[in-house]
């Protein structure tokens, strides 16, 4: 049994060797978990996102040392089309290819629609939706030339159903699901797939901020916020993990997933089964 499993494990480790992956918003949370999983599968990685320069350099060194891959970093602001185009151009000129793009960068703001700040609406639409259009637009020619590409959009359960007070986020994530389907149809014959992953709640700094905000707003303890507010819609009553999302991303990038395109796959403990 062990003798058979060892080569399989080694194959899984190297399943993306020689590939180059760009993960937007990968200095934290889900993006970092996905970058780690892609690195563990052998892909070179370009990180992106905000953060302290020392912390980012430390992550680069850790991934490089642990997995023996190359790890670059782009500080491009995903709200800016020009910066996104420059990030893709630099990646292509430094690595000569771009195989896997994970559109993950995202922000949240919660407010009733008639009080929703216009600048928050614009920022959420730009970072959570338009950035995926800009990365895809710039990356597709290189993917087409290689007859291989994987575009994986981190949408949300909120790409499939709504919640009150999240107008911009729900609109952007529904937009991501629509964009995913269109990209899938336009690339279907070219060895390129485009899929959306729709997580329910995953414990990350983005969610921690919501826990703190809701606890203050309702004057209730954080444990109660987690169970009765955040996970109220999530039947399995547990957060999904960044490792689960990383493993799913590696699968969607694999040859085994070559016929899976245009889907919006919930990873939500049953939320959208309601
Ligand atoms: P996070 O706050 O931990 O990480 C967000 C990342 O995006 C960080 O690396 C940050 O630096 C980066 N970022 C933010 N604005 C940026 C900008 N303008 N340019 C470049 N990078 C920028 O959040 P997370 O929870 O890991 O969320 C990641 C994605 O997953 C988001 O798209 C989010 O909507 C989605 N998502 C999260 C959950 C959840 O429960 N955490 C659930 C469903 C979907």
GROMACS .gro file of N, CA and C in nm, residues 180-263:
model
  252
  180UNK      N    1  -1.721   3.479  -1.518
  180UNK     CA    2  -1.662   3.344  -1.526
  180UNK      C    3  -1.723   3.264  -1.640
  181UNK      N    4  -1.857   3.269  -1.651
  181UNK     CA    5  -1.926   3.192  -1.756
  181UNK      C    6  -1.888   3.244  -1.894
  182UNK      N    7  -1.880   3.376  -1.908
  182UNK     CA    8  -1.847   3.435  -2.039
  182UNK      C    9  -1.706   3.397  -2.080
  183UNK      N   10  -1.611   3.407  -1.986
  183UNK     CA   11  -1.471   3.371  -2.018
  183UNK      C   12  -1.466   3.223  -2.057
  184UNK      N   13  -1.539   3.138  -1.984
  184UNK     CA   14  -1.539   2.994  -2.013
  184UNK      C   15  -1.586   2.969  -2.156
  185UNK      N   16  -1.693   3.037  -2.197
  185UNK     CA   17  -1.747   3.015  -2.332
  185UNK      C   18  -1.649   3.063  -2.439
  186UNK      N   19  -1.583   3.176  -2.412
  186UNK     CA   20  -1.492   3.232  -2.514
  186UNK      C   21  -1.362   3.153  -2.528
  187UNK      N   22  -1.328   3.071  -2.429
  187UNK     CA   23  -1.198   3.004  -2.431
  187UNK      C   24  -1.210   2.851  -2.438
  188UNK      N   25  -1.334   2.801  -2.451
  188UNK     CA   26  -1.360   2.658  -2.429
  188UNK      C   27  -1.281   2.565  -2.521
  189UNK      N   28  -1.245   2.612  -2.640
  189UNK     CA   29  -1.176   2.522  -2.734
  189UNK      C   30  -1.025   2.537  -2.730
  190UNK      N   31  -0.974   2.612  -2.631
  190UNK     CA   32  -0.833   2.650  -2.636
  190UNK      C   33  -0.748   2.595  -2.521
  191UNK      N   34  -0.800   2.493  -2.453
  191UNK     CA   35  -0.722   2.436  -2.342
  191UNK      C   36  -0.725   2.523  -2.218
  192UNK      N   37  -0.816   2.620  -2.218
  192UNK     CA   38  -0.825   2.714  -2.107
  192UNK      C   39  -0.958   2.690  -2.035
  193UNK      N   40  -0.955   2.689  -1.902
  193UNK     CA   41  -1.081   2.682  -1.828
  193UNK      C   42  -1.093   2.802  -1.736
  194UNK      N   43  -1.216   2.837  -1.707
  194UNK     CA   44  -1.240   2.947  -1.612
  194UNK      C   45  -1.354   2.905  -1.521
  195UNK      N   46  -1.327   2.904  -1.392
  195UNK     CA   47  -1.427   2.862  -1.293
  195UNK      C   48  -1.429   2.957  -1.174
  196UNK      N   49  -1.543   2.960  -1.109
  196UNK     CA   50  -1.554   3.039  -0.986
  196UNK      C   51  -1.570   2.947  -0.866
  197UNK      N   52  -1.498   2.978  -0.761
  197UNK     CA   53  -1.516   2.909  -0.633
  197UNK      C   54  -1.599   3.002  -0.545
  198UNK      N   55  -1.702   2.946  -0.483
  198UNK     CA   56  -1.796   3.029  -0.405
  198UNK      C   57  -1.794   2.988  -0.258
  199UNK      N   58  -1.697   3.038  -0.182
  199UNK     CA   59  -1.692   2.999  -0.041
  199UNK      C   60  -1.803   3.062   0.040
  200UNK      N   61  -1.847   2.987   0.141
  200UNK     CA   62  -1.924   3.048   0.250
  200UNK      C   63  -1.822   3.117   0.339
  201UNK      N   64  -1.845   3.118   0.469
  201UNK     CA   65  -1.749   3.186   0.556
  201UNK      C   66  -1.622   3.103   0.577
  202UNK      N   67  -1.509   3.172   0.560
  202UNK     CA   68  -1.377   3.114   0.580
  202UNK      C   69  -1.310   3.204   0.684
  203UNK      N   70  -1.247   3.148   0.785
  203UNK     CA   71  -1.188   3.234   0.887
  203UNK      C   72  -1.060   3.300   0.836
  204UNK      N   73  -1.066   3.431   0.813
  204UNK     CA   74  -0.952   3.510   0.764
  204UNK      C   75  -0.961   3.649   0.828
  205UNK      N   76  -0.859   3.736   0.807
  205UNK     CA   77  -0.867   3.872   0.862
  205UNK      C   78  -0.992   3.948   0.815
  206UNK      N   79  -1.039   3.922   0.690
  206UNK     CA   80  -1.159   3.990   0.640
  206UNK      C   81  -1.280   3.955   0.727
  207UNK      N   82  -1.289   3.828   0.769
  207UNK     CA   83  -1.401   3.784   0.850
  207UNK      C   84  -1.383   3.828   0.996
  208UNK      N   85  -1.259   3.829   1.043
  208UNK     CA   86  -1.233   3.876   1.180
  208UNK      C   87  -1.284   4.020   1.196
  209UNK      N   88  -1.263   4.102   1.094
  209UNK     CA   89  -1.310   4.241   1.101
  209UNK      C   90  -1.462   4.244   1.112
  210UNK      N   91  -1.531   4.152   1.042
  210UNK     CA   92  -1.677   4.148   1.049
  210UNK      C   93  -1.724   4.101   1.187
  211UNK      N   94  -1.650   4.006   1.245
  211UNK     CA   95  -1.688   3.957   1.379
  211UNK      C   96  -1.681   4.073   1.478
  212UNK      N   97  -1.569   4.146   1.473
  212UNK     CA   98  -1.552   4.261   1.564
  212UNK      C   99  -1.662   4.364   1.543
  213UNK      N  100  -1.689   4.396   1.415
  213UNK     CA  101  -1.789   4.498   1.381
  213UNK      C  102  -1.927   4.458   1.431
  214UNK      N  103  -1.966   4.333   1.408
  214UNK     CA  104  -2.100   4.287   1.446
  214UNK      C  105  -2.114   4.279   1.599
  215UNK      N  106  -2.005   4.237   1.665
  215UNK     CA  107  -2.011   4.227   1.812
  215UNK      C  108  -2.036   4.364   1.872
  216UNK      N  109  -1.968   4.465   1.818
  216UNK     CA  110  -1.988   4.603   1.866
  216UNK      C  111  -2.129   4.651   1.832
  217UNK      N  112  -2.170   4.629   1.707
  217UNK     CA  113  -2.300   4.680   1.660
  217UNK      C  114  -2.415   4.621   1.742
  218UNK      N  115  -2.407   4.490   1.774
  218UNK     CA  116  -2.519   4.425   1.842
  218UNK      C  117  -2.497   4.414   1.993
  219UNK      N  118  -2.375   4.449   2.040
  219UNK     CA  119  -2.344   4.438   2.183
  219UNK      C  120  -2.351   4.293   2.231
  220UNK      N  121  -2.304   4.199   2.149
  220UNK     CA  122  -2.305   4.057   2.188
  220UNK      C  123  -2.164   3.999   2.178
  221UNK      N  124  -2.136   3.890   2.253
  221UNK     CA  125  -2.000   3.833   2.249
  221UNK      C  126  -1.967   3.773   2.111
  222UNK      N  127  -1.837   3.765   2.082
  222UNK     CA  128  -1.793   3.721   1.949
  222UNK      C  129  -1.839   3.577   1.918
  223UNK      N  130  -1.843   3.489   2.021
  223UNK     CA  131  -1.886   3.350   1.997
  223UNK      C  132  -2.030   3.349   1.944
  224UNK      N  133  -2.112   3.440   1.999
  224UNK     CA  134  -2.252   3.448   1.956
  224UNK      C  135  -2.262   3.504   1.813
  225UNK      N  136  -2.173   3.601   1.782
  225UNK     CA  137  -2.171   3.655   1.645
  225UNK      C  138  -2.137   3.543   1.547
  226UNK      N  139  -2.036   3.463   1.583
  226UNK     CA  140  -1.992   3.356   1.492
  226UNK      C  141  -2.107   3.259   1.466
  227UNK      N  142  -2.173   3.212   1.573
  227UNK     CA  143  -2.274   3.107   1.556
  227UNK      C  144  -2.407   3.163   1.503
  228UNK      N  145  -2.454   3.275   1.563
  228UNK     CA  146  -2.590   3.320   1.533
  228UNK      C  147  -2.598   3.422   1.419
  229UNK      N  148  -2.484   3.486   1.387
  229UNK     CA  149  -2.489   3.585   1.279
  229UNK      C  150  -2.416   3.529   1.156
  230UNK      N  151  -2.284   3.508   1.169
  230UNK     CA  152  -2.208   3.466   1.050
  230UNK      C  153  -2.248   3.327   1.002
  231UNK      N  154  -2.248   3.230   1.093
  231UNK     CA  155  -2.272   3.091   1.051
  231UNK      C  156  -2.420   3.053   1.057
  232UNK      N  157  -2.507   3.155   1.077
  232UNK     CA  158  -2.651   3.128   1.082
  232UNK      C  159  -2.697   3.059   0.953
  233UNK      N  160  -2.641   3.102   0.838
  233UNK     CA  161  -2.682   3.046   0.708
  233UNK      C  162  -2.601   2.923   0.670
  234UNK      N  163  -2.495   2.892   0.747
  234UNK     CA  164  -2.402   2.787   0.704
  234UNK      C  165  -2.433   2.659   0.782
  235UNK      N  166  -2.509   2.565   0.722
  235UNK     CA  167  -2.564   2.454   0.799
  235UNK      C  168  -2.460   2.370   0.873
  236UNK      N  169  -2.337   2.357   0.820
  236UNK     CA  170  -2.240   2.272   0.890
  236UNK      C  171  -2.175   2.341   1.009
  237UNK      N  172  -2.207   2.471   1.028
  237UNK     CA  173  -2.165   2.546   1.148
  237UNK      C  174  -2.014   2.543   1.171
  238UNK      N  175  -1.939   2.544   1.064
  238UNK     CA  176  -1.794   2.558   1.077
  238UNK      C  177  -1.743   2.644   0.963
  239UNK      N  178  -1.634   2.716   0.990
  239UNK     CA  179  -1.570   2.791   0.884
  239UNK      C  180  -1.502   2.693   0.788
  240UNK      N  181  -1.509   2.723   0.656
  240UNK     CA  182  -1.422   2.651   0.563
  240UNK      C  183  -1.279   2.698   0.588
  241UNK      N  184  -1.180   2.619   0.545
  241UNK     CA  185  -1.041   2.656   0.572
  241UNK      C  186  -0.970   2.697   0.443
  242UNK      N  187  -0.865   2.776   0.461
  242UNK     CA  188  -0.787   2.819   0.343
  242UNK      C  189  -0.720   2.698   0.279
  243UNK      N  190  -0.692   2.595   0.358
  243UNK     CA  191  -0.630   2.473   0.302
  243UNK      C  192  -0.729   2.401   0.210
  244UNK      N  193  -0.856   2.397   0.250
  244UNK     CA  194  -0.958   2.334   0.164
  244UNK      C  195  -0.967   2.408   0.030
  245UNK      N  196  -0.963   2.541   0.037
  245UNK     CA  197  -0.973   2.620  -0.087
  245UNK      C  198  -0.846   2.605  -0.172
  246UNK      N  199  -0.732   2.591  -0.106
  246UNK     CA  200  -0.606   2.568  -0.178
  246UNK      C  201  -0.610   2.437  -0.253
  247UNK      N  202  -0.657   2.332  -0.187
  247UNK     CA  203  -0.662   2.199  -0.250
  247UNK      C  204  -0.758   2.200  -0.369
  248UNK      N  205  -0.869   2.269  -0.355
  248UNK     CA  206  -0.966   2.277  -0.465
  248UNK      C  207  -0.906   2.353  -0.584
  249UNK      N  208  -0.832   2.458  -0.556
  249UNK     CA  209  -0.769   2.537  -0.662
  249UNK      C  210  -0.668   2.451  -0.738
  250UNK      N  211  -0.588   2.375  -0.664
  250UNK     CA  212  -0.490   2.286  -0.730
  250UNK      C  213  -0.563   2.185  -0.818
  251UNK      N  214  -0.674   2.131  -0.769
  251UNK     CA  215  -0.752   2.037  -0.851
  251UNK      C  216  -0.802   2.105  -0.979
  252UNK      N  217  -0.860   2.225  -0.964
  252UNK     CA  218  -0.914   2.294  -1.084
  252UNK      C  219  -0.803   2.329  -1.184
  253UNK      N  220  -0.679   2.343  -1.132
  253UNK     CA  221  -0.566   2.373  -1.222
  253UNK      C  222  -0.512   2.247  -1.289
  254UNK      N  223  -0.555   2.130  -1.242
  254UNK     CA  224  -0.494   2.005  -1.290
  254UNK      C  225  -0.555   1.959  -1.421
  255UNK      N  226  -0.489   1.864  -1.485
  255UNK     CA  227  -0.540   1.805  -1.610
  255UNK      C  228  -0.672   1.733  -1.584
  256UNK      N  229  -0.687   1.679  -1.462
  256UNK     CA  230  -0.811   1.606  -1.429
  256UNK      C  231  -0.934   1.695  -1.439
  257UNK      N  232  -0.913   1.827  -1.429
  257UNK     CA  233  -1.027   1.920  -1.433
  257UNK      C  234  -1.042   1.987  -1.570
  258UNK      N  235  -0.980   1.927  -1.673
  258UNK     CA  236  -0.979   1.992  -1.806
  258UNK      C  237  -1.118   2.016  -1.863
  259UNK      N  238  -1.216   1.934  -1.824
  259UNK     CA  239  -1.352   1.951  -1.880
  259UNK      C  240  -1.443   2.032  -1.789
  260UNK      N  241  -1.388   2.080  -1.678
  260UNK     CA  242  -1.471   2.160  -1.587
  260UNK      C  243  -1.449   2.306  -1.620
  261UNK      N  244  -1.549   2.370  -1.676
  261UNK     CA  245  -1.534   2.513  -1.706
  261UNK      C  246  -1.670   2.581  -1.699
  262UNK      N  247  -1.667   2.705  -1.653
  262UNK     CA  248  -1.789   2.786  -1.646
  262UNK      C  249  -1.875   2.760  -1.524
  263UNK      N  250  -1.818   2.689  -1.425
  263UNK     CA  251  -1.902   2.658  -1.308
  263UNK      C  252  -1.879   2.759  -1.195
   0.00000   0.00000   0.00000
